[in-house]
Amino acid sequence: MSLFNTIVLLLTLTAGFAYVNTRLLRLPDTIGLMIVSLVFSVFILIGNGLSPAVFAPIQRLISQIDYTTVVLDVMLSSLLFAGAFHTDLNELRKVWPTITLFALVGVVFSTGLIAAGLYGLLTWLSLPIDWLSCLLFGALISPTDPIAVLGILTRAKVSKDLEIKIVGESLFNDGVGVVIFLTLIRLVGQGAASVNAGDIALLFGQEALGGILFGLLLGGALFYLLRSIDHYQTEVLLTIAAVLGGYSVAAYLHVSGPLAMVVVGLMTGHRGKAMAMSAVTEEYVSRFWELIDVILNAVLFVLVGFRLMSLQYTGLHILIGACTVGISLLARYLSIWLPMRLTLSWLAPGQNDAVMMTWGGLRGGLSIAMALSIPESVAARDLIIVATYAIVLFSIIVQGLTLERVARRLHENNG
């Protein structure tokens, strides 16, 4: 299927699903779109079994979508830039120690805990798996995606401080998680036996520090260009070029594109809006990226629902998936609670911050895209993909639908 036909198919179905959700279900956008796309996928599967001649072409069209390319190479840069652009940097600065701790230490700690949990589970089930594959799974499932959470937290009267912690952590833990995952993928390609700790540190430093540095340079260049003119059409185009072109250049330089886009988004959304844009330009640029954010997130979660159509799984896979849901929640809680306890006087966390950040730490399309990008040479690839889908589904549907209730209950108990 051509790129044009893929875009047409995705946007048409996403628009239809969004209408059904807005008119009938009235759920938060991400949750509603996921549920509607899942129902549609099940309908296609059943229809294909009853009448293959009618439904098989639809299933073939959907199965031809290159999820890794669409999500990691096309959508991720715009999503991260848009999220960072609309984040209040002044509020972010107030909780930067918390964000730094959880986005770096927390993700690394969570990766190790989840890897250990999966390794222990599969060893207990007498299923062979290597430690590197477990680390790959830990790295791809540790980053959180708060897209569906923010509106719910606002309605539940969650404090602004906690909300900005979730937003800020997600912006940077996506980048850190991708850096860890790509570092591990390189180890798979080179052979883990031939790589030492120094090589791993060098790869991680190149991706992470290089991405931040490149983001600062690109953000500075974009700021100069925006300040030198006052023409909102051109300035919108400049931001698009910075995001898409910058992400491609980052990949060429082997530095972290996600971290670079977060840095560029924060710089443009704070210093750029205040000093380089007129009021008219600021409005157009803000509205453009707000719309892009909404559209891409809608498409992303429709893709997640569709991808379930091609999964091959057994009863054992379902059991492992259910167990990994518990492992991921426990690892998420410990990776937040333990650093909080060790730095209590420094961070001064709220009483229920660990619980809310655990239950509000939804996993999304980024985790699925990384799982799908695991090389075929990794023996545990199919098992990792099934476990990833189990966690994403539980996260979005169960945690997403109950998050407002949990937030209100904790708020009432504190009140």
mmCIF file with all atom_site columns, C-alpha atoms in Angstrom, residues 50-141:
data_model
loop_
_atom_site.group_PDB
_atom_site.id
_atom_site.type_symbol
_atom_site.label_atom_id
_atom_site.label_alt_id
_atom_site.label_comp_id
_atom_site.label_asym_id
_atom_site.label_entity_id
_atom_site.label_seq_id
_atom_site.pdbx_PDB_ins_code
_atom_site.Cartn_x
_atom_site.Cartn_y
_atom_site.Cartn_z
_atom_site.occupancy
_atom_site.B_iso_or_equiv
_atom_site.pdbx_formal_charge
_atom_site.auth_seq_id
_atom_site.auth_comp_id
_atom_site.auth_asym_id
_atom_site.auth_atom_id
_atom_site.pdbx_PDB_model_num
ATOM 1  C CA . LEU A 1 50  ? -17.238 -15.706 7.969  1.00 0.00 ? 50  LEU A CA 1
ATOM 2  C CA . SER A 1 51  ? -16.657 -14.062 4.587  1.00 0.00 ? 51  SER A CA 1
ATOM 3  C CA . PRO A 1 52  ? -12.967 -13.904 3.619  1.00 0.00 ? 52  PRO A CA 1
ATOM 4  C CA . ALA A 1 53  ? -13.671 -12.584 0.143  1.00 0.00 ? 53  ALA A CA 1
ATOM 5  C CA . VAL A 1 54  ? -15.209 -9.405  1.571  1.00 0.00 ? 54  VAL A CA 1
ATOM 6  C CA . PHE A 1 55  ? -13.052 -8.730  4.636  1.00 0.00 ? 55  PHE A CA 1
ATOM 7  C CA . ALA A 1 56  ? -9.642  -10.166 3.685  1.00 0.00 ? 56  ALA A CA 1
ATOM 8  C CA . PRO A 1 57  ? -8.708  -7.148  1.486  1.00 0.00 ? 57  PRO A CA 1
ATOM 9  C CA . ILE A 1 58  ? -9.407  -4.778  4.398  1.00 0.00 ? 58  ILE A CA 1
ATOM 10 C CA . GLN A 1 59  ? -7.273  -6.885  6.717  1.00 0.00 ? 59  GLN A CA 1
ATOM 11 C CA . ARG A 1 60  ? -4.472  -6.996  4.141  1.00 0.00 ? 60  ARG A CA 1
ATOM 12 C CA . LEU A 1 61  ? -4.536  -3.204  3.775  1.00 0.00 ? 61  LEU A CA 1
ATOM 13 C CA . ILE A 1 62  ? -4.219  -2.689  7.519  1.00 0.00 ? 62  ILE A CA 1
ATOM 14 C CA . SER A 1 63  ? -1.519  -5.364  7.896  1.00 0.00 ? 63  SER A CA 1
ATOM 15 C CA . GLN A 1 64  ? 0.657   -3.590  5.303  1.00 0.00 ? 64  GLN A CA 1
ATOM 16 C CA . ILE A 1 65  ? 1.122   -0.515  7.507  1.00 0.00 ? 65  ILE A CA 1
ATOM 17 C CA . ASP A 1 66  ? 4.742   -0.190  8.649  1.00 0.00 ? 66  ASP A CA 1
ATOM 18 C CA . TYR A 1 67  ? 4.070   0.680   12.280 1.00 0.00 ? 67  TYR A CA 1
ATOM 19 C CA . THR A 1 68  ? 7.690   1.197   13.243 1.00 0.00 ? 68  THR A CA 1
ATOM 20 C CA . THR A 1 69  ? 8.308   3.707   10.453 1.00 0.00 ? 69  THR A CA 1
ATOM 21 C CA . VAL A 1 70  ? 4.982   5.496   10.942 1.00 0.00 ? 70  VAL A CA 1
ATOM 22 C CA . VAL A 1 71  ? 5.369   5.896   14.712 1.00 0.00 ? 71  VAL A CA 1
ATOM 23 C CA . LEU A 1 72  ? 9.115   6.183   15.345 1.00 0.00 ? 72  LEU A CA 1
ATOM 24 C CA . ASP A 1 73  ? 10.189  7.969   12.162 1.00 0.00 ? 73  ASP A CA 1
ATOM 25 C CA . VAL A 1 74  ? 7.130   10.064  11.268 1.00 0.00 ? 74  VAL A CA 1
ATOM 26 C CA . MET A 1 75  ? 4.953   10.720  14.312 1.00 0.00 ? 75  MET A CA 1
ATOM 27 C CA . LEU A 1 76  ? 7.235   10.686  17.348 1.00 0.00 ? 76  LEU A CA 1
ATOM 28 C CA . SER A 1 77  ? 9.155   13.861  16.503 1.00 0.00 ? 77  SER A CA 1
ATOM 29 C CA . SER A 1 78  ? 5.988   15.920  16.041 1.00 0.00 ? 78  SER A CA 1
ATOM 30 C CA . LEU A 1 79  ? 4.307   14.488  19.137 1.00 0.00 ? 79  LEU A CA 1
ATOM 31 C CA . LEU A 1 80  ? 7.279   15.253  21.383 1.00 0.00 ? 80  LEU A CA 1
ATOM 32 C CA . PHE A 1 81  ? 7.774   18.747  19.952 1.00 0.00 ? 81  PHE A CA 1
ATOM 33 C CA . ALA A 1 82  ? 4.070   19.575  20.311 1.00 0.00 ? 82  ALA A CA 1
ATOM 34 C CA . GLY A 1 83  ? 3.972   18.278  23.883 1.00 0.00 ? 83  GLY A CA 1
ATOM 35 C CA . ALA A 1 84  ? 7.074   20.247  24.870 1.00 0.00 ? 84  ALA A CA 1
ATOM 36 C CA . PHE A 1 85  ? 5.938   23.378  23.016 1.00 0.00 ? 85  PHE A CA 1
ATOM 37 C CA . HIS A 1 86  ? 2.722   23.539  25.064 1.00 0.00 ? 86  HIS A CA 1
ATOM 38 C CA . THR A 1 87  ? 4.436   22.804  28.388 1.00 0.00 ? 87  THR A CA 1
ATOM 39 C CA . ASP A 1 88  ? 4.935   25.690  30.785 1.00 0.00 ? 88  ASP A CA 1
ATOM 40 C CA . LEU A 1 89  ? 8.701   25.841  31.248 1.00 0.00 ? 89  LEU A CA 1
ATOM 41 C CA . ASN A 1 90  ? 8.381   28.072  34.311 1.00 0.00 ? 90  ASN A CA 1
ATOM 42 C CA . GLU A 1 91  ? 6.233   25.432  36.034 1.00 0.00 ? 91  GLU A CA 1
ATOM 43 C CA . LEU A 1 92  ? 8.614   22.739  34.810 1.00 0.00 ? 92  LEU A CA 1
ATOM 44 C CA . ARG A 1 93  ? 11.576  24.467  36.443 1.00 0.00 ? 93  ARG A CA 1
ATOM 45 C CA . LYS A 1 94  ? 9.866   24.306  39.837 1.00 0.00 ? 94  LYS A CA 1
ATOM 46 C CA . VAL A 1 95  ? 9.900   20.493  39.798 1.00 0.00 ? 95  VAL A CA 1
ATOM 47 C CA . TRP A 1 96  ? 13.000  19.857  37.686 1.00 0.00 ? 96  TRP A CA 1
ATOM 48 C CA . PRO A 1 97  ? 14.724  17.759  40.394 1.00 0.00 ? 97  PRO A CA 1
ATOM 49 C CA . THR A 1 98  ? 11.741  15.390  40.450 1.00 0.00 ? 98  THR A CA 1
ATOM 50 C CA . ILE A 1 99  ? 11.553  15.212  36.662 1.00 0.00 ? 99  ILE A CA 1
ATOM 51 C CA . THR A 1 100 ? 15.290  14.603  36.309 1.00 0.00 ? 100 THR A CA 1
ATOM 52 C CA . LEU A 1 101 ? 15.242  11.885  38.957 1.00 0.00 ? 101 LEU A CA 1
ATOM 53 C CA . PHE A 1 102 ? 12.285  9.984   37.532 1.00 0.00 ? 102 PHE A CA 1
ATOM 54 C CA . ALA A 1 103 ? 13.075  10.473  33.841 1.00 0.00 ? 103 ALA A CA 1
ATOM 55 C CA . LEU A 1 104 ? 16.658  9.251   34.226 1.00 0.00 ? 104 LEU A CA 1
ATOM 56 C CA . VAL A 1 105 ? 17.165  7.208   37.390 1.00 0.00 ? 105 VAL A CA 1
ATOM 57 C CA . GLY A 1 106 ? 13.555  6.024   37.436 1.00 0.00 ? 106 GLY A CA 1
ATOM 58 C CA . VAL A 1 107 ? 13.598  4.735   33.852 1.00 0.00 ? 107 VAL A CA 1
ATOM 59 C CA . VAL A 1 108 ? 16.931  2.961   34.314 1.00 0.00 ? 108 VAL A CA 1
ATOM 60 C CA . PHE A 1 109 ? 15.734  1.417   37.601 1.00 0.00 ? 109 PHE A CA 1
ATOM 61 C CA . SER A 1 110 ? 12.391  0.406   36.080 1.00 0.00 ? 110 SER A CA 1
ATOM 62 C CA . THR A 1 111 ? 14.149  -1.170  33.083 1.00 0.00 ? 111 THR A CA 1
ATOM 63 C CA . GLY A 1 112 ? 16.224  -3.357  35.387 1.00 0.00 ? 112 GLY A CA 1
ATOM 64 C CA . LEU A 1 113 ? 13.276  -4.321  37.621 1.00 0.00 ? 113 LEU A CA 1
ATOM 65 C CA . ILE A 1 114 ? 11.033  -5.289  34.699 1.00 0.00 ? 114 ILE A CA 1
ATOM 66 C CA . ALA A 1 115 ? 13.862  -7.228  33.057 1.00 0.00 ? 115 ALA A CA 1
ATOM 67 C CA . ALA A 1 116 ? 14.495  -9.136  36.300 1.00 0.00 ? 116 ALA A CA 1
ATOM 68 C CA . GLY A 1 117 ? 10.777  -9.824  36.719 1.00 0.00 ? 117 GLY A CA 1
ATOM 69 C CA . LEU A 1 118 ? 10.377  -11.152 33.166 1.00 0.00 ? 118 LEU A CA 1
ATOM 70 C CA . TYR A 1 119 ? 13.533  -13.267 33.438 1.00 0.00 ? 119 TYR A CA 1
ATOM 71 C CA . GLY A 1 120 ? 12.352  -14.780 36.717 1.00 0.00 ? 120 GLY A CA 1
ATOM 72 C CA . LEU A 1 121 ? 8.844   -15.444 35.355 1.00 0.00 ? 121 LEU A CA 1
ATOM 73 C CA . LEU A 1 122 ? 10.047  -17.205 32.214 1.00 0.00 ? 122 LEU A CA 1
ATOM 74 C CA . THR A 1 123 ? 12.665  -19.174 34.133 1.00 0.00 ? 123 THR A CA 1
ATOM 75 C CA . TRP A 1 124 ? 9.909   -20.354 36.476 1.00 0.00 ? 124 TRP A CA 1
ATOM 76 C CA . LEU A 1 125 ? 7.844   -21.374 33.429 1.00 0.00 ? 125 LEU A CA 1
ATOM 77 C CA . SER A 1 126 ? 10.890  -23.215 32.006 1.00 0.00 ? 126 SER A CA 1
ATOM 78 C CA . LEU A 1 127 ? 10.982  -20.932 28.954 1.00 0.00 ? 127 LEU A CA 1
ATOM 79 C CA . PRO A 1 128 ? 14.499  -20.008 27.829 1.00 0.00 ? 128 PRO A CA 1
ATOM 80 C CA . ILE A 1 129 ? 15.261  -16.305 27.382 1.00 0.00 ? 129 ILE A CA 1
ATOM 81 C CA . ASP A 1 130 ? 18.470  -14.298 27.465 1.00 0.00 ? 130 ASP A CA 1
ATOM 82 C CA . TRP A 1 131 ? 19.056  -11.341 29.776 1.00 0.00 ? 131 TRP A CA 1
ATOM 83 C CA . LEU A 1 132 ? 19.512  -8.866  26.904 1.00 0.00 ? 132 LEU A CA 1
ATOM 84 C CA . SER A 1 133 ? 16.023  -9.621  25.560 1.00 0.00 ? 133 SER A CA 1
ATOM 85 C CA . CYS A 1 134 ? 14.592  -8.988  29.026 1.00 0.00 ? 134 CYS A CA 1
ATOM 86 C CA . LEU A 1 135 ? 16.403  -5.646  29.162 1.00 0.00 ? 135 LEU A CA 1
ATOM 87 C CA . LEU A 1 136 ? 14.965  -4.735  25.741 1.00 0.00 ? 136 LEU A CA 1
ATOM 88 C CA . PHE A 1 137 ? 11.473  -5.364  27.101 1.00 0.00 ? 137 PHE A CA 1
ATOM 89 C CA . GLY A 1 138 ? 12.193  -3.360  30.235 1.00 0.00 ? 138 GLY A CA 1
ATOM 90 C CA . ALA A 1 139 ? 13.474  -0.408  28.204 1.00 0.00 ? 139 ALA A CA 1
ATOM 91 C CA . LEU A 1 140 ? 10.548  -0.269  25.781 1.00 0.00 ? 140 LEU A CA 1
ATOM 92 C CA . ILE A 1 141 ? 7.824   -0.607  28.420 1.00 0.00 ? 141 ILE A CA 1
#
